[in-house]
Amino acid sequence: MLAAQDGSRKHFEVDPARDFLGNAAPLPAIWPKYEAPIVRLGADGRRELVTAHWGFLTPKVSTKTGKSLKPDAWNNARDDKLTKSGLWKDSFLNRRCLVPGTSFREAKGRNPAEDFWFALIGDEARPLFAFAGLWRHGQPGIEGEEGSWITHTMVTTTPNELVQSVHPTRMPVILDPQDYETWLCGSPAEAAALLRPYPAERMRIAMRGIGVLTDTGEE
């Protein structure tokens, strides 16, 4: 779930003149390949708000016909693969971003799965925060409009105790505000030091249920 636009500008210290979202409404969820806001550094080194499609794209070909299929979208980048995988390395070294959010969803079980929405504990019902993200402009090997997309991905790490009860292997990296500048501008070693589970005691399950695919902001 994403917060209101003016709140995002203030939280991420983005000058209104560097907000390129237009009249963006709050989003109850983000979906793969669809657009959502990110905070990145512009060519002049200043923070800016832009939209980017969720998921780095890679070509996909049918093993039966050899014809091109819809490209795969890589929504998440493992923290232990950032400097080892060619898909992530250049972006980790040169194009890190902040992905605004107020909650995130994980599913547990099957047929049916139960959805859990995690939020931070704070004065507001859904405090705004940032996921650690990467971005790139242009999708190598992808033809048509999709090939020119700006895309982003979220970095994941091992889960804390709260998330582990639902998703035992991974959780998104959540950054504290004092670490935003380091993630955006710091050295690779400084940025890598931020890739850790967010403290479980500072989080809560805000919503849960079967088929709860959007965060309505209700409890």
Short mmCIF file of C-alpha atoms in Angstrom, two decimals:
data_model
loop_
_atom_site.label_atom_id
_atom_site.label_comp_id
_atom_site.label_asym_id
_atom_site.label_seq_id
_atom_site.Cartn_x
_atom_site.Cartn_y
_atom_site.Cartn_z
CA MET A 1 0.00 0.00 0.00
CA LEU A 2 1.22 3.53 -0.80
CA ALA A 3 0.56 6.82 0.99
CA ALA A 4 -0.65 10.15 -0.36
CA GLN A 5 1.69 12.02 -2.68
CA ASP A 6 2.31 15.10 -0.52
CA GLY A 7 3.21 12.87 2.42
CA SER A 8 5.71 11.01 0.26
CA ARG A 9 7.41 14.23 -0.83
CA LYS A 10 7.86 15.37 2.77
CA HIS A 11 8.96 11.99 4.08
CA PHE A 12 11.54 11.45 1.36
CA GLU A 13 12.64 15.10 1.19
CA VAL A 14 11.79 15.51 -2.48
CA ASP A 15 11.35 19.06 -3.80
CA PRO A 16 7.86 19.48 -5.34
CA ALA A 17 9.59 20.54 -8.57
CA ARG A 18 11.26 17.10 -8.62
CA ASP A 19 7.96 15.23 -8.27
CA PHE A 20 7.20 13.75 -11.69
CA LEU A 21 4.23 11.60 -10.66
CA GLY A 22 1.50 13.96 -11.85
CA ASN A 23 -1.71 13.68 -9.81
CA ALA A 24 -0.99 10.25 -8.38
CA ALA A 25 -3.59 8.71 -6.08
CA PRO A 26 -2.69 6.41 -3.15
CA LEU A 27 -2.43 2.77 -4.22
CA PRO A 28 -4.04 -0.07 -2.21
CA ALA A 29 -1.50 -2.53 -3.68
CA ILE A 30 1.34 -2.80 -6.20
CA TRP A 31 1.23 -5.47 -8.89
CA PRO A 32 4.05 -6.96 -10.98
CA LYS A 33 4.69 -5.08 -14.26
CA TYR A 34 2.41 -2.21 -13.19
CA GLU A 35 3.70 1.26 -12.36
CA ALA A 36 4.38 2.56 -8.87
CA PRO A 37 6.42 5.46 -7.45
CA ILE A 38 10.11 5.22 -6.61
CA VAL A 39 12.57 7.75 -5.22
CA ARG A 40 15.84 7.85 -7.14
CA LEU A 41 18.69 10.25 -7.81
CA GLY A 42 18.32 12.33 -10.95
CA ALA A 43 21.13 13.16 -13.33
CA ASP A 44 21.98 16.15 -11.12
CA GLY A 45 22.23 14.00 -8.01
CA ARG A 46 19.03 15.30 -6.43
CA ARG A 47 16.17 13.11 -5.25
CA GLU A 48 13.17 12.78 -7.53
CA LEU A 49 9.85 10.93 -7.54
CA VAL A 50 9.13 8.98 -10.73
CA THR A 51 7.03 5.98 -11.71
CA ALA A 52 8.60 2.64 -12.59
CA HIS A 53 7.13 -0.73 -13.51
CA TRP A 54 7.67 -3.38 -10.85
CA GLY A 55 10.04 -6.10 -12.01
CA PHE A 56 13.17 -6.17 -14.16
CA LEU A 57 12.23 -7.85 -17.45
CA THR A 58 14.12 -10.64 -19.21
CA PRO A 59 13.27 -12.33 -22.53
CA LYS A 60 11.37 -15.61 -22.56
CA VAL A 61 11.14 -18.03 -25.50
CA SER A 62 8.85 -21.02 -25.97
CA THR A 63 10.81 -24.28 -25.78
CA LYS A 64 8.30 -25.83 -28.18
CA THR A 65 7.94 -23.19 -30.90
CA GLY A 66 10.96 -20.94 -30.37
CA LYS A 67 8.67 -17.93 -30.45
CA SER A 68 8.97 -15.06 -28.01
CA LEU A 69 6.64 -15.11 -25.02
CA LYS A 70 5.69 -12.43 -22.54
CA PRO A 71 8.89 -11.49 -20.68
CA ASP A 72 9.51 -12.66 -17.15
CA ALA A 73 9.35 -10.00 -14.42
CA TRP A 74 11.89 -10.32 -11.62
CA ASN A 75 10.17 -8.54 -8.76
CA ASN A 76 12.66 -9.26 -6.00
CA ALA A 77 16.45 -9.35 -5.79
CA ARG A 78 18.08 -11.49 -3.12
CA ASP A 79 20.58 -9.59 -0.98
CA ASP A 80 23.17 -12.36 -1.40
CA LYS A 81 22.96 -12.15 -5.22
CA LEU A 82 23.37 -8.41 -5.76
CA THR A 83 27.03 -8.52 -6.72
CA LYS A 84 26.98 -12.03 -8.20
CA SER A 85 24.09 -11.86 -10.67
CA GLY A 86 24.42 -9.94 -13.90
CA LEU A 87 20.76 -9.02 -13.63
CA TRP A 88 21.31 -7.01 -10.45
CA LYS A 89 24.98 -6.06 -10.20
CA ASP A 90 25.12 -2.89 -12.30
CA SER A 91 21.95 -1.50 -10.71
CA PHE A 92 23.22 -2.25 -7.21
CA LEU A 93 26.47 -0.45 -7.95
CA ASN A 94 24.95 2.53 -9.77
CA ARG A 95 21.14 2.73 -9.54
CA ARG A 96 19.74 2.14 -6.07
CA CYS A 97 16.33 3.59 -5.19
CA LEU A 98 13.76 3.83 -2.43
CA VAL A 99 10.38 2.15 -2.97
CA PRO A 100 7.73 3.91 -0.83
CA GLY A 101 5.26 1.74 1.04
CA THR A 102 2.99 1.62 4.06
CA SER A 103 2.53 -2.18 4.20
CA PHE A 104 3.37 -5.37 2.36
CA ARG A 105 1.61 -8.68 1.84
CA GLU A 106 2.76 -12.27 2.30
CA ALA A 107 0.62 -15.37 1.79
CA LYS A 108 0.61 -18.52 3.91
CA GLY A 109 -0.67 -21.92 2.90
CA ARG A 110 -2.63 -23.01 -0.15
CA ASN A 111 -6.17 -23.72 -1.30
CA PRO A 112 -6.96 -21.25 0.07
CA ALA A 113 -3.97 -19.15 1.10
CA GLU A 114 -4.30 -16.69 3.95
CA ASP A 115 -2.99 -13.19 3.27
CA PHE A 116 -1.07 -11.22 5.88
CA TRP A 117 -0.36 -7.48 5.59
CA PHE A 118 2.62 -6.23 7.60
CA ALA A 119 3.01 -2.60 8.69
CA LEU A 120 5.29 -0.65 10.99
CA ILE A 121 4.33 0.42 14.48
CA GLY A 122 3.97 4.19 14.82
CA ASP A 123 1.71 7.12 15.56
CA GLU A 124 -0.22 6.58 12.31
CA ALA A 125 -2.18 3.48 11.33
CA ARG A 126 0.16 2.89 8.37
CA PRO A 127 3.45 4.76 8.84
CA LEU A 128 5.25 5.47 5.57
CA PHE A 129 8.58 3.71 5.03
CA ALA A 130 10.93 2.67 2.22
CA PHE A 131 11.90 -0.67 0.78
CA ALA A 132 15.46 -0.94 -0.52
CA GLY A 133 15.18 -1.04 -4.31
CA LEU A 134 17.11 -1.07 -7.57
CA TRP A 135 16.09 0.47 -10.89
CA ARG A 136 17.07 0.50 -14.53
CA HIS A 137 15.95 2.24 -17.73
CA GLY A 138 15.60 -0.08 -20.70
CA GLN A 139 15.11 -3.83 -20.70
CA PRO A 140 17.81 -5.64 -22.74
CA GLY A 141 16.40 -8.08 -25.27
CA ILE A 142 12.81 -6.88 -24.84
CA GLU A 143 11.11 -5.45 -27.91
CA GLY A 144 8.29 -2.92 -28.16
CA GLU A 145 7.14 -0.51 -25.49
CA GLU A 146 8.15 -2.81 -22.63
CA GLY A 147 11.77 -2.60 -23.76
CA SER A 148 11.88 1.12 -22.95
CA TRP A 149 10.30 0.86 -19.52
CA ILE A 150 11.87 2.15 -16.33
CA THR A 151 11.62 -0.80 -13.94
CA HIS A 152 12.40 -1.41 -10.31
CA THR A 153 12.87 -4.38 -8.05
CA MET A 154 12.82 -4.76 -4.26
CA VAL A 155 15.73 -6.27 -2.35
CA THR A 156 14.92 -9.15 0.02
CA THR A 157 16.76 -10.62 2.99
CA THR A 158 16.20 -13.25 5.67
CA PRO A 159 12.93 -12.74 7.60
CA ASN A 160 12.55 -11.53 11.14
CA GLU A 161 10.58 -13.57 13.67
CA LEU A 162 7.23 -11.95 12.81
CA VAL A 163 7.45 -12.41 9.04
CA GLN A 164 9.06 -15.85 9.36
CA SER A 165 5.86 -17.22 10.87
CA VAL A 166 4.16 -16.51 7.54
CA HIS A 167 6.99 -16.55 4.99
CA PRO A 168 9.87 -18.65 6.35
CA THR A 169 12.58 -17.72 3.85
CA ARG A 170 12.54 -14.04 2.77
CA MET A 171 11.23 -10.57 3.58
CA PRO A 172 11.79 -7.20 1.87
CA VAL A 173 14.55 -4.98 3.20
CA ILE A 174 12.99 -2.00 5.02
CA LEU A 175 15.19 1.04 5.54
CA ASP A 176 15.13 3.55 8.39
CA PRO A 177 14.90 7.22 7.29
CA GLN A 178 18.42 7.93 8.55
CA ASP A 179 19.68 5.30 6.13
CA TYR A 180 17.98 6.62 2.98
CA GLU A 181 20.95 8.76 1.96
CA THR A 182 23.40 5.91 2.48
CA TRP A 183 21.33 3.56 0.35
CA LEU A 184 21.03 6.12 -2.43
CA CYS A 185 24.53 7.59 -2.34
CA GLY A 186 26.79 5.38 -0.26
CA SER A 187 29.45 2.97 -1.44
CA PRO A 188 28.45 -0.61 -2.27
CA ALA A 189 29.93 -1.74 1.04
CA GLU A 190 27.98 0.91 2.97
CA ALA A 191 24.76 -0.01 1.16
CA ALA A 192 25.31 -3.74 1.70
CA ALA A 193 25.58 -3.13 5.46
CA LEU A 194 21.92 -2.02 5.43
CA LEU A 195 20.68 -5.34 4.06
CA ARG A 196 19.29 -6.89 7.22
CA PRO A 197 15.91 -7.94 8.65
CA TYR A 198 13.83 -5.10 10.05
CA PRO A 199 13.30 -5.50 13.84
CA ALA A 200 10.21 -7.61 14.49
CA GLU A 201 9.29 -5.58 17.58
CA ARG A 202 8.81 -2.52 15.38
CA MET A 203 6.32 -4.24 13.09
CA ARG A 204 2.81 -5.65 13.35
CA ILE A 205 0.27 -7.59 11.32
CA ALA A 206 -2.24 -4.93 10.27
CA MET A 207 -4.65 -7.14 8.30
CA ARG A 208 -5.10 -10.83 7.60
CA GLY A 209 -7.64 -13.05 5.90
CA ILE A 210 -8.38 -15.15 2.85
CA GLY A 211 -8.44 -13.18 -0.39
CA VAL A 212 -7.22 -9.94 1.23
CA LEU A 213 -5.24 -8.80 -1.81
CA THR A 214 -5.32 -5.05 -1.10
CA ASP A 215 -4.70 -3.02 2.03
CA THR A 216 -7.83 -1.00 2.68
CA GLY A 217 -6.26 0.74 5.68
CA GLU A 218 -8.74 -0.96 8.00
CA GLU A 219 -7.77 -3.13 10.95
#
